[in-house]
Amino acid sequence: MRKMLAAVSRVLSGVAQKPASRVLVASRSFANDATFEIKKCDLHRLEEGPPVTTVLTREDGLRYYRMMQTVRRMELKADQLYKQKIIRGFCHLCDGQEACCVGLEAGINPTDHLITAYRAHGFTFTRGLSVREILAELTGRRGGCAKGKGGSMHMYAKNFYGGNGIVGAQGQIFEAYNMAALWKLPCIFICENNRYGMGTSVERAAASTDYYKRGDFIPGLRVDGMDILCVREATRFAAAYCRSGKGPILMELQTYRYHGHSMSDPGVSYRTREEIQEVRSKSDPIMLLKDRMVNSNLASVEELKEIDVEVRKEIEDAAQFATADPEPPLEELGHHIYSSDPPFEVRGANQWIKFKSIS
Amino acid sequence: MAAVSGLVRRSLEQVSGLLRRRFHRTAPAALQVTVREELERDEKVFLLGEEVAQYDGAYKVSRGLWKKYGDKRIIDTPISEMGFAGIAVGAAMAGLRPICEFMTFNFSMQAIDQVINSAAKTYYMSGGLQPVPIVFRGPNGASAGVAAQHSQCFAAWYGHCPGLKVVSPWNSEDAKGLIKSAIRDNNPVVVLENELMYGVPFELSSEAQSKDFLVPIGKAKIERQGTHITVVSHSRPVGHCLEAATVLSKEGIECEVINMRTIRPMDIETIEASVMKTNHLVTVEGGWPQFGVGAEICARIMEGPAFNFLDAPAVRVTGADVPMPYAKILEDNSVPQVKDIIFAIKKTLNI
């Protein structure tokens, strides 16, 4: 780095007749913050929506970049481990959707509560769990956040209720809308619209694909889910709406997943490779943030590359741990059936096999 | 001349080989053939569910069917089990013969009210006026590493209900014959398939390959004759029982292995006849022990003539009484293994 800067400064001083030291100083100072324009959200039953400009500080920008890159690399590592059969069962990856989980967390407080479906690894991370705990849960080891007993779809943290495997329930969501609106519950209903429900496009599954309007009497926003600043501003707006006592609100985040629905779905039988490639090259959330930061002098390319290297190392270390950590002990098979109860006996595969169950 | 006769001989061999050849089919392949045959045979039959049409089926059971039969007979539904199960039941009431696929039976819990209250009970509630000729099918029970919400066995839950028929095929022949019987039955039938068995090829006899091959609902099959002990099972564990029987045979213990095939109405007579011959009983299932299939078999044996023939209490081998854990070592010990079956058999025989 130093050598490169010295070389640059030599060239520049040669060209511009400036003293080398001044050039070095200039290339090292970044802006503290920058203002960006973000896409206006489509509104349903709202007079006004989130702002169309936002200020991003260098500190926040670097943090968002690191978090998104961590989620991206973590998911790609999970892909690798799955193909090596070290992760088993179901594995639903969210690479492409990083702006959603990171942007959401940026707009709420750690004391707020969050629940989601099976594409949950990103949220598990943004809600505070380490990559180590997440990967070790995916590999089913005792160091996993659920002690290896839950797997991909069943990760929990403080104020994070999973990770859930049973979804769809369109009737249930309308029941939830009704009660939330009736009782003015401070609830943000979020749809990460990645255009497909498993292998079926939204056009083939939904009579109306304007998901942000489907709360009917509940106001809604349609948000560019590939732009982390857009997600953050929309979330701040929605959270403020709820906290003011006005009741529930809906957010549709338009996003995209690069992987198929799960690791057993190649993801190319119902969409084209061209489509995936186009999103990657034009709308990748990490690329969008990086370009913004570099072009506004909030960070340098080299600095971000350094973060990439650090993230890669963190993921490698976590993967090492997740592969080397032992499986949970057999004696714990019966644990955690009930909470706050005295120990009891659990039956195994026949009446002579018994496990102790401790809360 | 020699070359020609050689040619003739070779082709004759090929022909007779073809005639003699038995097909090996996996369950999805057998199911796919069967569903196709039934769609062909009766235009009122149709299939609906998630990813059954354009995706060719989540487990490829409906491969090629949408291409052949189109949107009217093979219907992709949104992810709305309660909704599409209800639609299917309504269609059955109105005279069609729907096959409603649940991607796994775990998701059927979203729709269970439709299965029980709209399908199972209606013929009774209507005093015999309104039949519901519907088939609910899909994979049931434990798979590999899919954790607690995706591994439950519903044999006991559905087997509990009067008005429902519940079948549980083990091999491809069972799958083919039972699904055919289910589709042709005028009652709601729940077909509990098994995802881990989808990849296992089985020999299909020429009889089983026929278009009208039916396995009757309500009749168990003795897969292996034996004299020392009766081992009763359904679905994938039947294979484990046969493995255990092979191992024990080397020690001089001959197990009679019964494949239930049907959970409800249960063929208790076949089990009783066997117990009256062997005097010992072990039941094997993947589901949880409490209120399970094995528990029902034991209760019925006590109520019938076979009780007095028992030389030892009947023993159940089941899944462990826990939500299915994810970690492999815990999962392996939460399902009945061959060693658990062997242990139970020896304990019963007091060996």
XYZ file of C-alpha atoms in Angstrom:
710
model
C 0.000 0.000 0.000
C 2.716 2.418 1.012
C 4.828 1.499 -2.011
C 1.883 2.062 -4.290
C 1.090 5.440 -2.780
C 4.712 6.450 -2.985
C 4.776 5.477 -6.651
C 1.558 7.399 -7.301
C 2.837 10.448 -5.496
C 6.058 10.350 -7.502
C 4.116 10.314 -10.732
C 1.769 13.043 -9.600
C 4.499 15.240 -8.242
C 6.268 14.781 -11.526
C 3.190 15.857 -13.456
C 1.679 18.502 -11.188
C 4.820 19.895 -9.598
C 3.227 19.340 -6.168
C 5.256 18.247 -3.152
C 4.820 14.498 -2.523
C 3.639 14.871 1.059
C 0.610 16.961 0.144
C -0.529 14.419 -2.442
C -0.223 11.611 0.108
C -2.351 13.517 2.608
C -5.016 14.289 0.004
C -5.380 10.644 -1.055
C -5.796 9.522 2.577
C -8.652 11.735 3.695
C -12.188 10.634 3.119
C -15.451 12.460 3.365
C -17.254 12.033 6.667
C -20.562 11.530 4.993
C -22.363 11.947 1.720
C -25.905 12.550 0.616
C -27.541 10.180 -1.829
C -30.735 10.171 -3.784
C -32.820 7.058 -3.357
C -35.763 5.729 -5.269
C -39.172 6.992 -4.256
C -41.304 4.241 -2.738
C -44.713 3.364 -4.139
C -47.306 4.189 -1.520
C -50.580 2.625 -0.540
C -52.919 4.574 1.739
C -50.110 6.911 2.718
C -50.008 10.650 2.069
C -46.246 10.744 2.192
C -43.499 8.176 2.308
C -39.852 7.853 3.256
C -37.463 10.655 2.151
C -35.919 10.485 -1.317
C -32.493 11.532 -0.123
C -30.469 10.194 2.754
C -27.157 10.837 4.436
C -24.715 7.985 4.747
C -21.809 8.363 7.123
C -18.495 6.764 6.321
C -18.744 4.749 9.497
C -22.197 3.405 8.710
C -21.228 2.737 5.125
C -18.230 0.667 6.107
C -20.310 -1.217 8.625
C -23.089 -1.988 6.124
C -20.534 -3.032 3.547
C -18.842 -5.397 5.968
C -22.148 -6.873 7.115
C -23.448 -7.456 3.604
C -20.182 -8.949 2.501
C -20.201 -11.215 5.547
C -23.695 -12.464 4.771
C -22.731 -12.976 1.115
C -19.565 -14.916 1.913
C -21.306 -16.894 4.644
C -24.016 -18.046 2.259
C -21.487 -18.993 -0.396
C -19.561 -20.968 2.188
C -22.780 -22.728 3.161
C -23.269 -23.611 -0.520
C -19.800 -25.136 -0.568
C -20.299 -27.076 2.672
C -23.648 -28.365 1.439
C -22.095 -29.686 -1.767
C -19.487 -31.416 0.376
C -22.393 -32.975 2.287
C -21.188 -31.422 5.534
C -24.463 -29.517 5.712
C -27.523 -31.765 5.298
C -31.229 -31.490 4.815
C -32.663 -28.183 3.672
C -30.561 -25.097 3.022
C -32.197 -21.922 1.709
C -29.642 -19.238 0.828
C -30.226 -15.493 0.670
C -27.298 -14.248 -1.423
C -28.626 -11.374 -3.463
C -30.966 -10.312 -0.670
C -28.308 -8.865 1.665
C -29.670 -5.326 1.500
C -32.912 -6.583 3.031
C -31.569 -8.016 6.279
C -28.794 -5.452 6.746
C -30.974 -2.510 5.721
C -33.784 -3.660 7.982
C -31.526 -3.974 11.004
C -30.169 -0.496 10.267
C -33.674 0.908 10.596
C -34.747 -0.801 13.824
C -33.447 -1.290 17.354
C -31.987 -4.455 18.851
C -34.905 -4.396 21.290
C -37.444 -4.734 18.489
C -38.675 -8.256 17.718
C -38.216 -10.070 14.419
C -39.538 -13.305 12.982
C -39.050 -14.774 9.540
C -39.365 -17.928 7.411
C -36.688 -20.407 6.346
C -34.408 -18.098 4.345
C -33.088 -16.921 7.673
C -29.282 -17.082 7.836
C -28.856 -13.391 6.977
C -31.328 -12.288 9.645
C -29.741 -14.594 12.198
C -26.479 -12.756 11.594
C -27.921 -9.238 11.601
C -29.824 -10.017 14.780
C -26.527 -10.573 16.508
C -25.334 -14.155 16.180
C -21.797 -14.858 14.985
C -20.913 -16.579 11.736
C -19.281 -19.317 13.809
C -22.507 -20.111 15.647
C -24.512 -20.030 12.430
C -22.197 -22.258 10.405
C -21.789 -24.658 13.328
C -25.570 -24.926 13.523
C -25.708 -25.647 9.800
C -23.166 -28.434 10.261
C -25.067 -29.763 13.277
C -22.387 -29.327 15.953
C -22.557 -28.533 19.629
C -21.198 -25.031 19.038
C -24.201 -24.192 16.901
C -26.642 -21.574 18.136
C -29.272 -24.247 18.734
C -26.683 -26.790 19.920
C -27.015 -28.601 16.599
C -30.611 -29.582 17.217
C -32.317 -27.096 14.918
C -30.364 -26.812 11.699
C -30.780 -24.247 8.950
C -34.393 -23.333 9.481
C -34.472 -23.200 13.263
C -32.019 -20.572 14.511
C -33.043 -18.233 17.304
C -31.514 -15.263 19.109
C -32.601 -12.587 21.545
C -35.645 -10.870 20.036
C -35.366 -13.132 16.992
C -37.925 -15.902 16.761
C -36.435 -17.906 13.929
C -36.205 -19.362 11.215
C -39.492 -21.276 10.529
C -40.056 -24.130 8.140
C -43.786 -24.099 7.501
C -44.913 -21.270 5.265
C -47.486 -20.283 2.704
C -50.505 -19.890 4.888
C -52.037 -17.078 2.915
C -55.149 -17.271 4.991
C -53.174 -16.802 8.160
C -51.576 -13.630 6.948
C -54.926 -12.033 6.289
C -56.040 -13.065 9.751
C -52.911 -11.414 11.115
C -53.557 -8.237 9.090
C -57.074 -8.047 10.446
C -56.145 -8.403 14.086
C -53.099 -6.132 13.838
C -55.201 -3.383 12.289
C -58.124 -3.947 14.642
C -55.956 -3.696 17.720
C -53.479 -1.164 16.227
C -50.519 -3.428 16.865
C -47.102 -1.890 16.123
C -46.190 -4.446 13.501
C -44.315 -4.129 10.219
C -45.321 -6.905 7.813
C -42.496 -7.419 5.353
C -42.598 -9.255 2.067
C -39.193 -9.997 0.543
C -40.509 -10.279 -2.980
C -37.825 -12.177 -4.869
C -40.206 -12.858 -7.766
C -40.627 -16.581 -7.145
C -42.370 -18.827 -4.636
C -40.151 -21.915 -4.877
C -40.345 -22.688 -8.600
C -43.424 -20.676 -9.404
C -43.260 -17.055 -10.518
C -45.401 -14.533 -8.649
C -47.497 -13.961 -11.779
C -48.548 -17.617 -11.696
C -49.296 -17.678 -7.977
C -50.836 -14.341 -7.098
C -54.008 -12.731 -8.348
C -52.381 -9.424 -7.431
C -48.608 -9.045 -7.315
C -48.853 -5.613 -5.689
C -48.058 -7.199 -2.367
C -47.675 -3.840 -0.645
C -51.343 -3.172 -1.362
C -52.619 -6.502 -0.143
C -52.979 -5.355 3.429
C -56.002 -3.538 2.054
C -56.881 -1.305 5.008
C -53.239 -1.447 6.144
C -50.971 1.171 4.510
C -48.034 -0.118 2.525
C -44.729 0.738 0.827
C -43.023 -0.825 -2.121
C -39.265 -0.524 -1.663
C -36.199 -1.129 -3.820
C -34.847 -4.091 -1.867
C -31.503 -4.093 -3.689
C -30.582 -0.647 -2.347
C -29.636 -0.822 1.292
C -30.199 2.893 1.815
C -33.695 2.621 0.403
C -34.426 -0.296 2.736
C -33.002 1.575 5.701
C -35.036 4.712 5.060
C -38.224 2.774 4.422
C -37.679 0.793 7.617
C -37.068 3.951 9.633
C -40.251 5.405 8.201
C -42.274 2.258 8.887
C -40.893 1.890 12.403
C -41.704 5.511 13.215
C -45.215 4.971 11.861
C -45.755 1.989 14.148
C -44.156 3.569 17.187
C -46.446 6.578 16.878
C -49.411 4.331 17.612
C -50.956 4.387 14.163
C -51.021 0.583 13.901
C -49.494 -1.879 11.449
C -47.813 -1.123 8.124
C -46.684 -3.262 5.191
C -43.346 -3.212 3.382
C -42.721 -5.001 0.111
C -38.983 -5.254 -0.602
C -38.330 -5.960 -4.260
C -35.294 -8.167 -4.210
C -33.711 -11.214 -5.873
C -32.079 -14.467 -4.854
C -29.144 -15.753 -6.887
C -29.506 -19.326 -5.695
C -32.492 -21.526 -6.328
C -35.213 -21.878 -3.726
C -33.025 -24.304 -1.771
C -29.871 -26.289 -2.436
C -31.957 -29.018 -4.081
C -33.281 -26.545 -6.638
C -30.830 -25.539 -9.379
C -32.943 -22.428 -9.890
C -32.696 -22.393 -13.660
C -35.671 -24.434 -14.756
C -38.131 -21.638 -14.095
C -35.936 -18.618 -14.805
C -33.160 -17.899 -17.267
C -29.469 -17.608 -16.547
C -29.618 -14.305 -18.409
C -32.057 -12.959 -15.872
C -29.832 -13.961 -12.963
C -26.782 -12.509 -14.686
C -28.558 -9.255 -15.411
C -29.516 -8.729 -11.777
C -25.983 -9.572 -10.701
C -24.394 -7.088 -13.032
C -26.876 -4.232 -12.662
C -28.432 -4.460 -9.219
C -26.124 -6.339 -6.883
C -26.631 -4.703 -3.474
C -22.990 -4.922 -2.407
C -21.786 -3.509 -5.706
C -24.298 -0.656 -5.482
C -23.091 0.369 -2.032
C -19.448 0.021 -3.016
C -19.854 2.210 -6.093
C -21.643 4.870 -4.091
C -19.001 4.939 -1.389
C -16.049 5.002 -3.727
C -17.556 7.632 -6.013
C -18.349 9.928 -3.082
C -14.975 9.423 -1.489
C -16.456 7.732 1.561
C -14.014 4.881 1.139
C -11.335 3.691 -1.226
C -11.371 0.595 -3.357
C -8.355 -0.696 -1.472
C -10.007 -0.169 1.875
C -13.061 -2.132 0.810
C -10.813 -4.842 -0.587
C -9.186 -5.058 2.825
C -12.582 -5.581 4.366
C -13.190 -8.334 1.801
C -10.004 -10.044 2.898
C -10.922 -9.755 6.571
C -14.401 -11.110 5.928
C -13.034 -14.004 3.946
C -10.755 -14.875 6.818
C -13.570 -14.646 9.333
C -15.698 -17.002 7.244
C -12.796 -19.440 6.762
C -12.163 -19.530 10.501
C -15.853 -20.040 11.187
C -16.054 -22.831 8.619
C -13.008 -24.487 10.168
C -14.703 -24.380 13.535
C -17.980 -25.597 12.110
C -16.294 -28.594 10.510
C -14.056 -29.484 13.435
C -16.445 -28.953 16.331
C -17.870 -32.233 17.628
C -21.506 -33.219 17.287
C -23.744 -32.764 20.296
C -23.413 -35.604 22.815
C -25.944 -38.410 22.520
C -26.941 -37.925 26.171
C -28.498 -34.598 25.228
C -30.937 -36.089 22.732
C -33.791 -35.803 25.223
C -32.970 -32.341 26.578
C -35.082 -29.206 26.102
C -38.460 -30.801 25.572
C -40.070 -28.707 28.249
C -38.981 -25.454 29.810
C -38.623 -24.916 33.556
C -39.615 -28.477 34.422
C -37.884 -31.013 36.622
C -35.903 -33.712 34.771
C -37.811 -36.706 33.424
C -37.220 -39.753 31.282
C -37.632 -39.837 27.526
C -38.268 -43.036 25.617
C -35.905 -43.942 22.796
C -36.421 -46.359 19.924
C -37.624 -49.078 22.297
C -38.626 -49.284 25.968
C -35.081 -50.181 27.080
C -33.478 -47.110 25.551
C -33.979 -44.144 27.849
C -32.740 -40.593 27.685
C -32.766 -38.023 30.432
C -34.630 -34.828 29.670
C -33.375 -31.683 31.338
C -34.990 -28.314 30.787
C -23.939 -68.977 -42.553
C -22.488 -69.231 -39.078
C -22.533 -65.478 -38.802
C -26.227 -65.315 -39.721
C -27.249 -68.038 -37.308
C -25.176 -66.279 -34.700
C -27.128 -63.111 -35.396
C -30.462 -64.939 -35.215
C -29.512 -66.603 -31.958
C -28.443 -63.310 -30.449
C -31.624 -61.498 -31.332
C -33.743 -64.388 -30.055
C -31.894 -64.213 -26.787
C -32.508 -60.516 -26.664
C -36.224 -61.009 -27.264
C -36.618 -63.708 -24.661
C -34.511 -61.618 -22.312
C -36.946 -58.783 -22.811
C -39.881 -61.034 -22.072
C -38.200 -62.412 -18.999
C -36.843 -59.086 -17.873
C -38.336 -57.598 -14.758
C -38.477 -53.864 -14.516
C -36.782 -52.143 -11.645
C -38.639 -49.025 -10.739
C -38.330 -46.447 -8.018
C -41.478 -45.299 -6.282
C -41.729 -41.937 -8.079
C -41.389 -43.748 -11.385
C -44.021 -46.286 -10.357
C -46.260 -43.532 -9.029
C -45.809 -41.499 -12.169
C -46.794 -44.428 -14.353
C -49.796 -45.147 -12.151
C -51.052 -41.580 -12.041
C -50.668 -41.381 -15.810
C -52.615 -44.617 -16.245
C -55.409 -43.376 -14.000
C -55.545 -39.967 -15.723
C -55.890 -41.885 -18.984
C -58.543 -44.216 -17.648
C -60.849 -41.668 -16.035
C -61.124 -38.089 -17.217
C -62.506 -37.017 -13.851
C -59.120 -37.684 -12.221
C -56.823 -34.678 -11.872
C -53.761 -33.709 -9.836
C -53.204 -30.479 -7.936
C -50.503 -29.234 -5.612
C -47.362 -27.136 -5.410
C -44.876 -27.475 -8.300
C -46.729 -30.514 -9.737
C -47.123 -29.070 -13.214
C -44.390 -26.924 -14.729
C -41.695 -27.987 -12.275
C -42.525 -31.686 -12.953
C -43.122 -32.279 -9.270
C -40.946 -31.502 -6.256
C -39.968 -35.180 -6.179
C -40.630 -35.736 -9.882
C -43.665 -37.942 -9.306
C -45.607 -35.928 -11.890
C -42.803 -35.678 -14.438
C -44.113 -35.170 -17.953
C -47.761 -35.164 -16.911
C -48.416 -31.450 -17.405
C -46.847 -31.608 -20.854
C -49.275 -34.385 -21.759
C -52.446 -33.310 -19.957
C -52.152 -29.544 -19.564
C -53.562 -27.022 -17.128
C -56.957 -28.629 -16.725
C -55.715 -31.946 -15.329
C -52.376 -30.969 -13.714
C -52.703 -27.814 -11.645
C -49.967 -25.763 -9.996
C -51.289 -24.158 -6.842
C -49.941 -21.227 -4.848
C -48.395 -22.138 -1.506
C -51.766 -22.332 0.246
C -52.454 -25.781 1.643
C -55.639 -24.931 3.516
C -56.958 -23.197 0.415
C -56.163 -25.785 -2.201
C -57.099 -28.741 -0.026
C -60.482 -27.130 0.461
C -60.816 -26.561 -3.274
C -59.908 -30.196 -3.884
C -62.509 -31.449 -1.406
C -65.150 -29.288 -3.023
C -64.233 -30.682 -6.417
C -64.574 -34.214 -5.073
C -67.972 -33.442 -3.626
C -69.080 -32.083 -6.982
C -68.109 -35.318 -8.751
C -64.466 -35.028 -9.775
C -61.712 -37.318 -8.482
C -58.866 -35.090 -7.299
C -55.403 -36.189 -6.230
C -54.277 -33.528 -3.787
C -50.520 -33.556 -3.299
C -48.927 -32.219 -0.131
C -45.257 -31.544 -0.721
C -44.759 -33.286 2.581
C -47.393 -34.305 5.081
C -45.934 -31.803 7.523
C -47.617 -29.132 5.402
C -50.905 -30.999 5.576
C -51.226 -29.702 9.113
C -52.038 -26.374 7.528
C -54.963 -28.084 5.824
C -55.896 -30.738 8.346
C -59.300 -29.259 9.008
C -60.194 -29.836 5.371
C -58.909 -33.413 5.451
C -60.775 -34.341 8.613
C -63.815 -32.121 8.832
C -64.562 -31.606 5.163
C -63.408 -34.897 3.694
C -63.359 -37.657 6.298
C -66.572 -36.981 8.158
C -68.875 -35.821 5.390
C -70.286 -39.137 4.157
C -71.262 -39.971 7.709
C -72.613 -36.528 8.552
C -74.749 -36.512 5.428
C -76.326 -39.841 6.265
C -74.756 -41.484 3.237
C -75.634 -38.791 0.722
C -72.316 -37.134 -0.025
C -69.229 -39.206 -0.832
C -65.814 -37.526 -1.089
C -63.649 -39.491 -3.546
C -60.367 -37.721 -2.918
C -56.748 -38.841 -2.536
C -54.311 -36.900 -0.375
C -50.789 -38.038 -1.112
C -47.202 -37.042 -0.426
C -44.077 -37.999 1.508
C -44.504 -38.682 5.227
C -42.159 -39.169 8.149
C -38.445 -38.659 8.601
C -36.148 -37.777 5.757
C -32.445 -36.938 6.213
C -31.425 -33.842 8.134
C -34.655 -31.937 7.603
C -35.154 -31.336 11.339
C -38.172 -31.099 13.574
C -40.794 -29.354 11.434
C -40.238 -31.542 8.382
C -39.872 -35.016 9.846
C -43.140 -35.904 11.525
C -44.983 -39.152 10.864
C -48.739 -38.675 10.503
C -49.801 -42.329 10.403
C -51.238 -42.203 13.926
C -52.858 -38.794 13.463
C -54.743 -39.734 10.290
C -55.192 -43.361 11.343
C -57.154 -42.071 14.313
C -60.076 -40.848 12.202
C -63.128 -42.798 11.171
C -64.147 -41.918 7.638
C -60.566 -41.803 6.358
C -58.659 -44.612 4.745
C -54.928 -44.436 5.335
C -52.332 -46.420 3.398
C -48.572 -46.553 3.790
C -46.673 -48.203 0.912
C -43.218 -49.652 1.441
C -41.916 -50.652 -2.001
C -42.745 -49.660 -5.570
C -45.306 -52.432 -5.945
C -47.130 -51.193 -2.859
C -46.943 -47.628 -4.143
C -48.327 -48.504 -7.546
C -51.087 -50.803 -6.373
C -52.166 -48.755 -3.377
C -52.344 -45.453 -5.222
C -54.426 -47.091 -7.901
C -56.814 -48.484 -5.314
C -56.892 -45.111 -3.597
C -57.793 -43.238 -6.781
C -60.529 -45.751 -7.615
C -61.903 -45.726 -4.060
C -64.933 -43.511 -3.485
C -63.677 -42.453 -0.070
C -61.041 -40.000 1.122
C -57.729 -41.861 1.157
C -54.497 -40.575 2.680
C -51.423 -42.067 0.975
C -48.345 -41.755 3.176
C -45.324 -42.164 0.917
C -41.704 -41.909 2.055
C -39.097 -39.572 0.621
C -36.139 -41.754 1.488
C -37.758 -44.608 -0.391
C -38.210 -42.500 -3.504
C -34.667 -43.223 -4.587
C -34.722 -46.988 -4.011
C -35.378 -49.156 -7.058
C -37.483 -52.267 -6.580
C -38.270 -55.097 -8.897
C -41.723 -54.879 -10.382
C -43.207 -58.210 -11.365
C -44.966 -58.376 -14.721
C -48.221 -58.600 -12.799
C -47.422 -55.364 -11.003
C -46.668 -53.684 -14.302
C -50.210 -54.208 -15.513
C -52.529 -51.239 -15.924
C -55.072 -52.707 -13.580
C -52.756 -53.947 -10.879
C -54.434 -53.159 -7.593
C -53.218 -53.696 -4.064
C -56.378 -53.890 -1.974
C -56.732 -51.336 0.777
C -57.090 -53.014 4.160
C -54.943 -56.047 3.483
C -51.467 -56.604 4.933
C -48.777 -58.642 3.204
C -46.470 -61.213 4.709
C -43.130 -60.235 3.221
C -41.223 -63.035 4.907
C -42.483 -66.241 6.495
C -41.188 -67.214 9.922
C -42.017 -69.278 12.973
C -40.424 -67.674 16.011
C -41.738 -64.149 16.110
C -44.086 -61.784 14.285
C -42.605 -58.433 13.316
C -45.152 -55.905 12.041
C -44.254 -52.663 10.345
C -45.248 -50.122 7.695
C -43.368 -47.937 5.197
C -39.579 -47.678 5.241
C -39.032 -49.621 8.495
C -40.337 -52.740 6.705
C -36.982 -52.832 4.965
C -35.176 -52.540 8.296
C -37.258 -55.438 9.652
C -36.265 -57.612 6.714
C -32.619 -56.710 7.307
C -32.970 -57.641 10.973
C -34.641 -60.893 9.953
C -31.732 -61.758 7.653
C -29.233 -61.153 10.449
C -31.242 -63.175 12.963
C -31.794 -66.012 10.530
C -28.079 -66.732 10.749
C -28.597 -67.295 14.463
C -31.481 -69.628 13.838
C -34.237 -67.152 14.632
C -36.896 -67.032 11.904
C -38.944 -63.837 11.879
C -42.253 -63.461 10.133
C -42.238 -59.929 8.733
C -45.597 -58.350 7.999
C -45.895 -55.256 5.836
C -49.106 -53.565 7.005
C -49.624 -51.636 3.741
C -52.793 -50.135 5.244
C -52.998 -48.245 8.536
C -56.747 -47.807 8.442
C -58.727 -50.035 8.127
C -56.087 -52.146 9.863
C -55.719 -55.777 8.843
C -55.538 -57.087 12.378
C -56.570 -60.582 11.274
C -53.318 -61.198 9.424
C -51.377 -60.020 12.452
C -53.464 -62.165 14.803
C -53.076 -65.270 12.669
C -49.345 -64.742 12.645
C -49.110 -64.179 16.411
C -51.157 -67.297 17.013
C -48.475 -69.131 15.062
C -45.332 -67.523 16.481
C -46.485 -66.500 20.003
C -44.361 -63.358 19.956
C -44.904 -59.844 18.638
C -42.764 -56.804 17.912
C -44.175 -53.734 16.154
C -41.905 -51.290 14.325
C -42.739 -47.751 13.164
C -41.053 -44.433 12.512
C -43.552 -42.309 14.415
C -43.589 -41.382 18.084
C -44.477 -44.095 20.611
C -47.314 -42.446 22.466
C -50.694 -43.225 20.890
C -48.928 -44.660 17.855
C -49.579 -47.440 15.351
C -47.779 -49.982 17.541
C -49.841 -48.961 20.549
C -53.025 -49.637 18.575
C -51.794 -53.036 17.396
C -50.920 -54.051 20.960
C -54.325 -52.939 22.246
C -56.157 -54.868 19.547
C -54.111 -58.011 20.125
C -55.139 -57.870 23.758
C -58.791 -57.578 22.753
C -58.713 -60.542 20.396
C -58.004 -64.291 20.270
C -54.246 -63.852 19.783
C -53.675 -62.568 23.333
C -53.810 -66.038 24.842
C -51.150 -67.191 22.402
C -48.577 -64.628 23.489
C -45.649 -66.085 25.415
C -44.283 -62.644 26.217
C -45.578 -59.093 26.257
C -45.670 -57.416 22.846
C -42.926 -54.875 22.297
C -42.922 -51.648 20.293
C -39.985 -50.188 18.397
C -40.633 -46.573 17.452
C -39.069 -43.191 16.808
C -37.648 -41.534 19.937
C -40.109 -39.435 21.880
C -38.521 -36.112 20.862
C -38.961 -33.535 18.110
C -36.571 -34.650 15.384
C -33.116 -33.192 16.056
C -30.931 -31.950 13.212
C -27.410 -33.141 14.190
C -26.711 -36.476 12.496
C -25.786 -38.450 15.583
C -28.949 -37.317 17.342
C -31.131 -37.897 14.274
C -29.747 -41.423 13.770
C -30.721 -42.252 17.339
C -34.178 -40.779 16.989
C -35.334 -43.252 14.345
C -35.647 -47.042 14.746
C -32.458 -48.709 13.554
C -31.885 -52.342 12.630
C -29.981 -52.856 15.868
C -32.961 -51.601 17.908
C -35.253 -54.042 16.129
C -32.851 -56.941 16.702
C -32.543 -55.990 20.357
C -36.307 -55.853 20.807
C -36.781 -59.208 19.084
C -34.194 -60.892 21.261
C -35.621 -59.362 24.419
C -39.075 -60.602 23.505
C -37.748 -64.073 22.800
C -35.803 -63.867 26.035
C -32.503 -64.530 24.284
